[in-house]
Coordinates of C-alpha atoms in Angstrom, one line a residue:
Chain R
M1 CA 17.5 -60.3 12.9
D2 CA 18.9 -61.0 17.0
K3 CA 22.2 -58.3 17.7
S4 CA 24.4 -59.5 15.0
N5 CA 22.2 -59.3 12.3
R6 CA 21.9 -62.5 11.9
P7 CA 18.3 -63.0 10.4
F8 CA 15.9 -65.6 12.2
F9 CA 14.3 -67.2 10.0
S10 CA 16.6 -68.5 8.0
N11 CA 16.1 -69.9 4.4
L12 CA 13.6 -72.3 2.6
K13 CA 14.0 -75.3 2.6
C14 CA 12.6 -78.8 0.9
R15 CA 10.5 -81.0 2.6
E16 CA 12.2 -84.2 0.6
C17 CA 14.9 -83.3 -0.3
G18 CA 16.2 -80.7 2.8
K19 CA 18.0 -78.1 -0.2
L20 CA 17.8 -74.5 1.5
Y21 CA 15.9 -71.5 -0.8
E22 CA 16.7 -67.8 -0.7
K23 CA 12.9 -66.2 0.5
K24 CA 11.1 -65.8 -2.7
A25 CA 7.7 -66.3 -3.3
I26 CA 8.2 -70.5 -4.4
H27 CA 7.2 -73.3 -2.9
V28 CA 8.0 -76.3 -4.8
C29 CA 11.2 -78.3 -5.2
E30 CA 12.9 -78.4 -8.4
Y31 CA 14.6 -81.6 -8.6
D32 CA 12.0 -83.8 -6.7
F33 CA 8.9 -80.8 -6.5
G34 CA 8.4 -81.4 -2.8
P35 CA 6.9 -79.1 -0.6
L36 CA 8.7 -75.8 1.0
E37 CA 8.9 -74.4 4.1
A38 CA 10.7 -71.5 5.8
A39 CA 13.7 -72.6 8.1
Y40 CA 14.9 -70.9 10.9
D41 CA 18.7 -70.6 12.8
Y42 CA 17.1 -71.7 16.4
D43 CA 20.6 -71.1 18.1
A44 CA 20.1 -67.2 16.9
I45 CA 16.5 -67.0 17.9
R46 CA 18.0 -69.6 21.3
T47 CA 19.9 -66.6 22.3
S48 CA 17.5 -63.6 21.6
I49 CA 13.9 -64.8 23.2
S50 CA 13.0 -65.0 26.1
R51 CA 9.4 -65.6 28.0
A52 CA 9.4 -62.8 29.5
A53 CA 10.3 -60.6 25.6
I54 CA 7.3 -61.8 24.4
E55 CA 4.8 -61.2 27.6
S56 CA 6.1 -57.6 27.3
R57 CA 4.2 -57.7 23.8
P58 CA 0.3 -56.6 22.7
Q59 CA -2.1 -59.9 22.3
T60 CA -1.5 -60.8 19.3
M61 CA -0.2 -63.7 17.3
W62 CA 2.9 -62.1 16.5
R63 CA 4.3 -62.2 19.6
Y64 CA 6.1 -65.0 18.4
R65 CA 7.5 -63.2 15.4
E66 CA 10.9 -64.4 15.3
L67 CA 9.8 -67.7 15.5
L68 CA 7.0 -66.0 11.7
P69 CA 8.9 -66.3 8.9
I70 CA 8.9 -62.6 7.9
D71 CA 12.0 -60.0 8.0
G72 CA 9.9 -56.9 9.6
E73 CA 6.7 -56.1 11.7
P74 CA 4.3 -57.3 10.6
T75 CA 1.7 -55.2 8.0
V76 CA -1.3 -57.1 8.0
G77 CA -3.6 -59.1 10.5
A78 CA -1.8 -56.9 13.5
Q79 CA -4.2 -58.0 15.6
V80 CA -5.0 -61.3 14.9
G81 CA -4.6 -64.4 17.1
F82 CA -4.5 -65.0 21.0
T83 CA -8.2 -66.4 20.9
P84 CA -9.1 -67.8 24.5
L85 CA -8.2 -70.6 25.8
V86 CA -11.3 -72.0 27.7
K87 CA -11.2 -74.7 30.5
A88 CA -14.0 -76.2 29.3
D89 CA -14.9 -78.3 33.0
R90 CA -18.7 -79.3 31.9
L91 CA -17.1 -80.6 28.7
A92 CA -15.0 -82.2 30.5
A93 CA -17.2 -84.4 32.7
K94 CA -19.9 -85.1 29.7
L95 CA -16.8 -86.4 27.7
G96 CA -15.2 -88.3 30.6
I97 CA -11.8 -86.8 30.9
K98 CA -10.5 -85.5 33.7
S99 CA -8.8 -81.6 31.5
L100 CA -10.7 -80.2 28.7
Y101 CA -9.5 -77.3 27.7
I102 CA -11.2 -75.3 24.1
K103 CA -9.0 -73.2 21.9
N104 CA -11.5 -71.0 20.7
D105 CA -10.5 -70.1 17.2
T106 CA -14.0 -69.3 16.3
V107 CA -13.6 -65.5 18.4
N108 CA -10.4 -65.1 15.7
Y109 CA -10.5 -61.6 14.3
P110 CA -11.0 -59.9 11.9
T111 CA -12.9 -63.1 10.0
L112 CA -14.2 -65.2 13.1
S113 CA -11.8 -68.5 12.2
F114 CA -7.7 -69.9 12.0
K115 CA -7.2 -69.0 8.6
D116 CA -6.6 -64.5 10.3
R117 CA -3.8 -66.8 11.3
V118 CA -2.0 -67.2 7.7
V119 CA -3.6 -65.2 6.0
S120 CA -1.8 -62.5 7.9
V121 CA 1.5 -64.3 7.6
A122 CA 1.4 -64.7 3.4
L123 CA 0.0 -60.6 3.3
S124 CA 2.5 -59.8 5.1
R125 CA 5.3 -61.4 3.4
A126 CA 3.5 -61.2 0.3
C127 CA 4.2 -57.2 1.0
E128 CA 7.0 -57.6 1.7
L129 CA 8.4 -59.1 -1.6
G130 CA 6.2 -56.4 -2.7
F131 CA 3.1 -57.7 -4.6
K132 CA 0.7 -55.5 -5.0
V133 CA -2.1 -58.7 -6.0
V134 CA -3.1 -60.9 -3.7
A135 CA -5.3 -64.0 -4.6
C136 CA -6.5 -67.5 -3.5
A137 CA -8.7 -70.5 -4.4
S138 CA -11.7 -71.9 -1.2
T139 CA -14.7 -72.4 -0.7
G140 CA -15.6 -70.5 2.6
N141 CA -13.5 -68.9 5.4
L142 CA -9.5 -68.9 3.7
A143 CA -12.3 -66.1 1.0
N144 CA -13.2 -64.2 3.8
S145 CA -10.0 -64.1 5.2
V146 CA -8.4 -62.9 2.4
A147 CA -10.9 -60.5 1.1
A148 CA -11.3 -58.8 4.9
N149 CA -7.6 -58.7 5.5
A150 CA -6.4 -57.3 1.8
A151 CA -9.3 -54.7 2.2
A152 CA -7.5 -54.0 5.4
A153 CA -4.6 -53.6 3.5
G154 CA -5.4 -51.6 0.3
L155 CA -4.4 -54.6 -1.3
K156 CA -6.1 -56.2 -4.8
S157 CA -7.6 -59.1 -4.9
Y158 CA -8.7 -62.0 -6.2
V159 CA -10.9 -64.7 -4.4
L160 CA -11.4 -68.0 -7.4
I161 CA -14.2 -70.4 -6.1
P162 CA -16.2 -73.6 -7.5
A163 CA -19.0 -72.0 -9.5
D164 CA -22.0 -73.8 -7.2
L165 CA -20.6 -72.2 -4.3
E166 CA -23.4 -71.0 -1.3
Q167 CA -24.9 -67.5 -1.6
G168 CA -24.0 -66.6 2.0
K169 CA -21.1 -67.4 1.4
V170 CA -19.8 -65.4 -1.8
L171 CA -21.6 -62.5 -0.3
G172 CA -19.1 -63.3 2.8
S173 CA -15.9 -62.1 0.2
L174 CA -18.2 -60.1 -2.3
V175 CA -18.6 -57.7 1.2
Y176 CA -15.3 -56.5 1.7
G177 CA -14.8 -54.9 -2.1
T178 CA -12.5 -58.6 -3.6
N179 CA -13.3 -60.1 -7.1
V180 CA -14.7 -63.3 -6.7
I181 CA -14.4 -65.9 -9.8
G182 CA -16.9 -68.9 -9.9
I183 CA -14.2 -71.3 -11.7
H184 CA -17.4 -74.1 -12.9
G185 CA -15.6 -78.0 -13.4
P186 CA -14.1 -80.3 -11.2
Y187 CA -11.8 -79.9 -8.4
D188 CA -9.3 -80.8 -9.2
Q189 CA -8.9 -78.8 -12.9
V190 CA -10.6 -75.7 -10.9
N191 CA -6.9 -76.7 -9.2
R192 CA -4.5 -77.3 -12.0
L193 CA -6.5 -73.7 -13.6
C194 CA -5.6 -72.1 -10.3
S195 CA -1.5 -73.5 -9.8
E196 CA -1.3 -71.7 -13.7
I197 CA -3.0 -68.3 -13.0
A198 CA -0.6 -68.8 -9.6
G199 CA 2.5 -69.0 -12.1
K200 CA 1.9 -66.4 -15.1
Y201 CA 0.7 -63.3 -13.7
G202 CA 3.1 -62.7 -10.6
W203 CA 0.2 -62.3 -8.1
G204 CA 0.1 -64.0 -4.8
F205 CA -1.2 -67.1 -4.7
V206 CA -1.3 -67.4 -0.6
N207 CA -1.7 -70.9 -0.5
V208 CA -0.1 -71.3 -4.0
N209 CA 3.9 -69.1 -4.4
L210 CA 3.0 -67.8 -0.8
R211 CA 2.1 -71.6 1.1
P212 CA 5.7 -71.4 3.0
Y213 CA 5.1 -68.2 4.7
Y214 CA 0.8 -69.1 4.6
A215 CA 1.5 -72.5 5.9
E216 CA 3.5 -71.3 9.4
G217 CA 0.9 -69.1 10.8
S218 CA -0.9 -72.2 12.0
K219 CA 2.1 -72.5 14.5
T220 CA 0.5 -69.7 16.7
M221 CA -2.3 -71.7 17.2
G222 CA 0.0 -74.3 19.1
F223 CA 2.8 -71.5 20.7
E224 CA -0.6 -69.5 22.6
I225 CA -2.1 -73.3 23.4
C226 CA 1.4 -73.3 25.0
E227 CA 1.4 -70.0 27.1
Q228 CA -1.6 -69.9 27.8
L229 CA -1.0 -73.1 29.9
G230 CA 1.1 -71.6 31.9
W231 CA 4.3 -72.3 29.3
R232 CA 3.7 -76.0 29.3
I233 CA 2.5 -78.6 26.0
P234 CA -0.6 -80.5 26.9
R235 CA -0.9 -83.5 26.8
H236 CA -3.2 -84.4 23.9
T237 CA -4.3 -81.3 21.1
V238 CA -6.7 -82.6 19.0
A239 CA -7.0 -81.0 15.4
P240 CA -9.3 -81.2 12.7
M241 CA -7.2 -82.4 9.4
A242 CA -8.6 -80.8 5.8
S243 CA -5.3 -80.7 3.7
G244 CA -3.5 -81.6 7.3
S245 CA -1.7 -78.2 8.1
L246 CA -2.7 -77.1 10.9
L247 CA -2.2 -80.5 12.5
T248 CA 1.3 -80.6 11.2
K249 CA 2.1 -76.7 12.9
I250 CA 0.8 -77.3 16.0
H251 CA 3.0 -80.8 16.3
K252 CA 6.1 -78.2 14.7
A253 CA 5.3 -75.2 16.7
Y254 CA 5.8 -77.1 20.2
N255 CA 8.6 -78.6 19.1
E256 CA 10.0 -74.9 18.1
F257 CA 9.2 -74.0 21.6
V258 CA 11.2 -76.8 23.0
K259 CA 14.3 -76.2 20.9
V260 CA 14.5 -72.7 21.4
G261 CA 14.3 -73.7 25.4
I262 CA 10.9 -71.4 26.2
V263 CA 9.1 -74.6 27.3
E264 CA 10.4 -78.3 28.7
D265 CA 9.9 -81.2 26.1
A266 CA 7.9 -83.2 26.9
K267 CA 5.2 -86.1 25.8
F268 CA 2.8 -84.8 23.7
S269 CA 0.8 -86.5 21.4
V270 CA -1.3 -84.3 18.1
H271 CA -5.1 -86.3 17.4
G272 CA -6.0 -85.6 14.3
A273 CA -9.9 -85.8 13.2
Q274 CA -12.0 -86.1 9.9
A275 CA -15.8 -86.2 8.6
T276 CA -16.3 -90.0 7.5
G277 CA -17.3 -88.8 4.1
C278 CA -13.9 -87.2 3.5
A279 CA -11.3 -88.8 5.6
P280 CA -8.3 -89.5 3.2
I281 CA -6.0 -89.2 6.1
A282 CA -8.0 -90.4 9.2
H283 CA -9.0 -94.3 7.2
A284 CA -4.7 -94.2 5.5
M285 CA -3.4 -93.4 9.8
Q286 CA -6.5 -96.6 10.2
R287 CA -5.6 -99.4 7.5
G288 CA -1.8 -98.0 8.7
T289 CA -0.4 -95.9 5.6
D290 CA 0.9 -93.6 4.8
I291 CA -0.1 -92.8 1.7
V292 CA -3.5 -91.5 1.2
K293 CA -5.7 -92.9 -1.1
P294 CA -7.4 -90.1 -2.3
V295 CA -11.9 -88.3 -1.7
P296 CA -12.7 -88.7 -5.5
K297 CA -15.7 -86.9 -4.5
P298 CA -16.1 -85.4 -0.4
D299 CA -20.1 -85.9 0.4
T300 CA -19.7 -84.1 4.2
I301 CA -21.5 -81.2 5.7
A302 CA -18.1 -79.9 7.1
K303 CA -17.1 -78.1 3.9
S304 CA -13.9 -76.9 4.5
L305 CA -12.5 -79.8 6.0
A306 CA -13.7 -81.8 1.6
I307 CA -10.5 -81.6 0.8
G308 CA -10.0 -85.1 -1.0
T309 CA -6.9 -85.3 -2.6
P310 CA -5.0 -83.4 1.4
A311 CA -0.7 -81.6 0.3
D312 CA -0.2 -82.8 3.7
G313 CA -1.5 -85.9 4.6
Y314 CA 1.9 -87.9 4.8
Y315 CA 3.2 -84.9 7.1
A316 CA 0.1 -85.2 9.2
I317 CA 0.4 -89.1 10.0
H318 CA 4.0 -89.6 10.4
A319 CA 3.3 -86.1 13.1
M320 CA 0.3 -88.3 14.4
R321 CA 2.5 -91.6 14.7
Q322 CA 5.8 -90.1 15.8
T323 CA 4.0 -88.3 18.8
G324 CA 1.3 -91.7 19.2
G325 CA -1.4 -89.9 18.4
G326 CA -4.6 -91.3 16.7
A327 CA -7.0 -90.2 13.6
E328 CA -10.3 -90.2 13.9
D329 CA -14.0 -89.8 12.1
V330 CA -16.7 -89.4 12.7
T331 CA -19.9 -88.8 10.6
D332 CA -22.8 -86.2 9.4
D333 CA -24.7 -87.5 13.0
E334 CA -22.2 -87.1 14.9
I335 CA -20.5 -83.6 13.8
V336 CA -24.2 -82.0 14.9
D337 CA -23.7 -83.9 18.3
G338 CA -20.1 -82.3 18.4
I339 CA -21.5 -79.1 17.6
K340 CA -24.7 -78.8 20.1
L341 CA -22.1 -81.0 23.0
L342 CA -19.7 -77.8 22.5
A343 CA -22.4 -75.5 22.2
E344 CA -24.2 -76.6 25.4
H345 CA -21.9 -77.7 28.0
A346 CA -18.5 -74.6 27.5
G347 CA -21.1 -71.9 25.1
I348 CA -19.0 -72.3 22.3
F349 CA -20.9 -72.0 19.2
A350 CA -18.0 -74.1 16.6
E351 CA -18.8 -73.7 12.5
T352 CA -19.3 -78.2 11.2
A353 CA -15.4 -78.3 11.5
G354 CA -15.3 -77.4 14.8
G355 CA -18.5 -80.9 15.5
V356 CA -16.4 -83.3 14.1
T357 CA -13.2 -82.4 16.4
V358 CA -15.4 -82.9 19.4
A359 CA -16.8 -85.9 18.3
C360 CA -13.7 -87.2 17.2
A361 CA -12.2 -86.0 20.4
K362 CA -15.5 -88.1 21.7
K363 CA -14.9 -91.3 20.1
L364 CA -10.0 -90.8 21.2
I365 CA -12.0 -90.9 24.8
A366 CA -14.1 -93.4 24.9
S367 CA -11.4 -95.6 22.3
G368 CA -8.6 -95.1 25.4
K369 CA -6.2 -93.2 23.1
I370 CA -6.8 -90.7 24.8
P371 CA -7.0 -91.9 28.3
R372 CA -9.9 -90.1 30.9
D373 CA -7.1 -89.7 33.8
E374 CA -5.3 -86.8 31.0
E375 CA -6.0 -84.6 29.7
A376 CA -6.2 -82.6 26.5
V377 CA -6.8 -79.1 24.3
L378 CA -9.8 -79.1 21.0
C379 CA -8.9 -76.8 18.5
I380 CA -12.1 -75.4 17.0
T381 CA -10.6 -73.0 14.5
G382 CA -14.1 -71.1 12.8
H383 CA -17.5 -69.8 14.2
G384 CA -20.9 -71.8 14.2
L385 CA -23.4 -68.5 12.5
K386 CA -20.4 -69.7 9.2
T387 CA -22.9 -72.9 8.4
Q388 CA -26.0 -72.6 10.2
E389 CA -27.3 -74.2 7.6
A390 CA -25.5 -77.3 8.7
I391 CA -28.0 -77.9 12.2
A392 CA -30.8 -75.5 11.1
G393 CA -34.0 -78.3 13.0
K394 CA -32.1 -79.9 14.0
C395 CA -31.0 -77.8 18.0
G396 CA -34.9 -78.0 19.2
E397 CA -38.4 -75.9 18.4
L398 CA -39.3 -71.9 18.7
R399 CA -42.2 -72.9 21.1
L400 CA -45.2 -69.9 20.6
I401 CA -47.5 -68.6 23.5
K402 CA -49.7 -65.9 23.5
P403 CA -48.6 -62.7 25.3
S404 CA -51.0 -63.9 29.0
L405 CA -49.1 -65.7 31.6
R406 CA -51.6 -68.2 31.5
D407 CA -50.7 -69.2 28.4
F408 CA -46.8 -69.1 29.6
E409 CA -47.9 -71.1 32.8
E410 CA -49.6 -73.9 31.7
Q411 CA -47.5 -74.2 28.5
I412 CA -43.7 -72.7 29.5
Y413 CA -43.0 -72.7 33.2
N414 CA -46.0 -73.7 35.6
P415 CA -44.0 -72.9 39.7
D416 CA -45.3 -75.3 41.4
M417 CA -45.0 -78.2 39.3
A418 CA -41.0 -76.7 38.6
A419 CA -40.9 -76.5 42.8
T420 CA -41.7 -80.4 42.6
A421 CA -39.9 -81.7 40.1
Chain N
M1 CA 4.6 -70.3 -33.6
N2 CA 2.3 -72.9 -31.1
M3 CA 3.3 -71.9 -27.2
T4 CA 4.7 -74.9 -24.9
D5 CA 4.2 -74.7 -21.7
K6 CA 5.1 -76.9 -18.5
H7 CA 3.1 -78.5 -16.0
R8 CA 4.4 -79.8 -12.9
L9 CA 1.8 -82.7 -12.0
W10 CA 1.6 -84.8 -9.2
L11 CA -0.8 -88.4 -10.8
M12 CA -2.6 -91.4 -9.1
F13 CA -2.6 -94.4 -10.2
P14 CA -6.0 -96.9 -8.9
T15 CA -5.1 -99.6 -7.6
K16 CA -6.3 -101.6 -11.8
L17 CA -3.4 -99.6 -13.4
I18 CA -0.2 -100.0 -11.7
T19 CA 1.3 -102.0 -14.1
R20 CA 0.6 -99.8 -17.0
P21 CA 3.3 -98.2 -18.9
I22 CA 0.5 -95.2 -18.6
I23 CA 4.0 -92.6 -18.5
W24 CA 6.0 -94.8 -22.3
E25 CA 1.9 -94.7 -23.6
L26 CA 1.8 -91.3 -22.6
G27 CA 5.3 -90.2 -24.5
K28 CA 4.2 -92.9 -27.8
K29 CA 1.0 -91.0 -28.1
F30 CA 1.6 -87.4 -28.0
E31 CA 4.0 -85.4 -28.0
V32 CA 5.5 -84.3 -25.1
I33 CA 7.9 -84.7 -23.0
T34 CA 7.3 -86.9 -19.6
N35 CA 10.2 -85.6 -16.4
I36 CA 9.2 -88.4 -13.8
R37 CA 11.3 -86.4 -10.7
Q38 CA 9.6 -88.7 -7.6
C39 CA 7.0 -92.0 -7.1
S40 CA 6.1 -94.2 -4.3
V41 CA 3.9 -97.4 -5.2
N42 CA 2.4 -100.2 -3.0
E43 CA 0.0 -102.4 -4.0
E44 CA -3.4 -100.2 -3.6
I45 CA -1.6 -97.3 -5.3
G46 CA 1.0 -94.7 -7.5
L47 CA 2.9 -92.2 -7.0
V48 CA 4.6 -89.9 -9.5
S49 CA 5.9 -86.8 -9.4
L50 CA 5.2 -85.7 -13.5
E51 CA 7.0 -82.9 -15.0
L52 CA 5.4 -82.6 -18.7
E53 CA 6.5 -80.1 -21.3
G54 CA 5.0 -79.5 -24.7
D55 CA 2.5 -77.5 -26.6
R56 CA 0.2 -76.3 -24.7
D57 CA -2.7 -77.8 -26.6
E58 CA -1.3 -80.9 -26.0
V59 CA -0.2 -81.1 -23.5
K60 CA -4.2 -80.5 -22.7
R61 CA -4.7 -83.3 -24.8
S62 CA -2.4 -85.5 -22.7
I63 CA -3.9 -84.6 -19.4
A64 CA -8.0 -85.2 -20.9
W65 CA -5.9 -88.8 -22.4
L66 CA -4.5 -89.1 -18.5
E67 CA -8.1 -89.1 -17.4
E68 CA -10.3 -91.0 -19.9
Q69 CA -7.7 -94.5 -18.6
G70 CA -8.9 -93.7 -14.4
V71 CA -5.2 -91.6 -13.7
K72 CA -6.1 -88.6 -11.5
V73 CA -4.1 -85.8 -12.3
E74 CA -3.4 -82.4 -10.1
P75 CA -1.1 -79.6 -9.8
V76 CA 2.0 -80.6 -7.7
E77 CA 0.1 -78.2 -5.2
I78 CA -2.5 -81.1 -4.7
N79 CA -5.4 -78.7 -2.6
T80 CA -4.9 -75.4 -4.0
I81 CA -8.4 -75.1 -3.0
E82 CA -9.0 -74.2 1.1
G83 CA -12.4 -74.1 3.2

C-alpha cells in the first residue's frame, strides 16, 4: 500500500476484454473465458518505489513486492530469487556475440528451478485467501516446488502427475511428504480432471484458480535482470517457452519498470526458444500467424517444455512480434549440444530446457536476428541434475587406470609430450 | 435426480472439420446446452470457447463424441499440467 493506503495490487483483469474482477481465487473472465491477470495502480507505485528502496531490501525476489500480487508480506518462499546474472565471455566468444549474460536460475532456492518464483507468489496469496490445501499438476519442476514450499509453510499439498512419469521425478516430490497422485490417460483428459478438481473442492490449485497470482512470479526474473545490469533493460532476452508464460511476464516486467520510472525506456527484444518435438509457438511465429496449432503428441527430451496446447502462446507471439523478437526450435541433438556448450564455456549445468535456450540463441545469433555486435541475456531455468538421463553417454567417457604412475603417464598425461604439444 | 454439470471448454477444430456445423450437431444429438463465448477461425484451424451444461453423464458422452469426430477438447485453462 502507498501512504494514503491505496493498494498497489488493485484488481484482476481480463486479458481479452479488460473487465475488472475482485482479487479472489478466480482465473477466467465470466464473459469471454479470457484469462485473468493481476492489475496494479502504477501511479501509486511510481510515487512509492525507488531504486534506493529496492536496494535496501534483502536480496530475494520479494524486493520488488510493490509489483507482485499479494496484499501483505510474503509468507511462503521468502528466500526465493535473486539468482546470479553471470557475464559469460567464453560462451559469448563461442556463439560469436559481443556480450552475453546467463540469468542462472539453476541455483534458485529451494528446488533449483525458476518455478520457485511462481510457487512462492501463488502460495503466499493462497495463505492470504485462506486456503489450507494447495495442489498442482506437473511433470517435474512445478511439482517439486509446490511440494517443498508447501511443506515449509505447513500447507497440505497434492501433486497430480501423469501415471507414467519416471520414478526419479516422483521421488523429488514424495520426499517432502506431499500426496502424489498418478493419473492414467492422455494429457487433455488429465487437464480436464484437474480443472474439475480445482473447481469442486476449493483447493488452491497453483496453475488453475491461482494462476493470475502464480504467473506474476515470473516477472521477478525480468526485474532482477534489469537491476543486475545496473538498472537497465537488456537489448535482447532469450527465454524458453512451454506455456509461453515466462516470456510474456519478462516482457511485462520490462514494461512495468519503465512505467514506474525505475529504468529508462529503451528498445528491447524478447525471443522464444522451443524444442522441435513440441514447438507450437515457435512454428506459429515462423508461419507468420498468431494461431497456435496444438501438438497432439510432444516428442522431445525437453519434457519441461513439452506443452502441446500452450495457454499463453498467443500472448507470447504478440510480445515477440511487438518487440521485434524471433522464435527458434531445436532438435534433441542440438539440445544436448546446448547443455554441453553452457557447461563447458560457462560452468553451468542446466536441464534440457537450458539446452534449448542456448541452442536457439546460437541459431538466433547465426541468422542475424540477434546481431553479433549487441548483447543478449539467456534465461536458464532449471538445474541439470534434474534431467541427467538426457545426457547420459553423451559427455565423454570415464578413463580407468591402475594405481601406478607409469599407467598414468602412458594413458593420461605424459609431461614430455605435453611440453612439446 | 441426476447431477448437472457446467464445463468451460476450449475446442480446437482441425482443418477438415472447420466447415462442419459440429456444435449444432452436438445440440441435436445430446441433451446439452451449448453457449459460445469466443471464437477464432482461419483456413487452418478453428478455436471455440464453449460452455457446455447438462446432466453429468450426458456432458461426458457429448465430449467423448466431439473427440471421436476429431475435435480436441481441453478445459479453458488448457495446460493445467506444467513442467
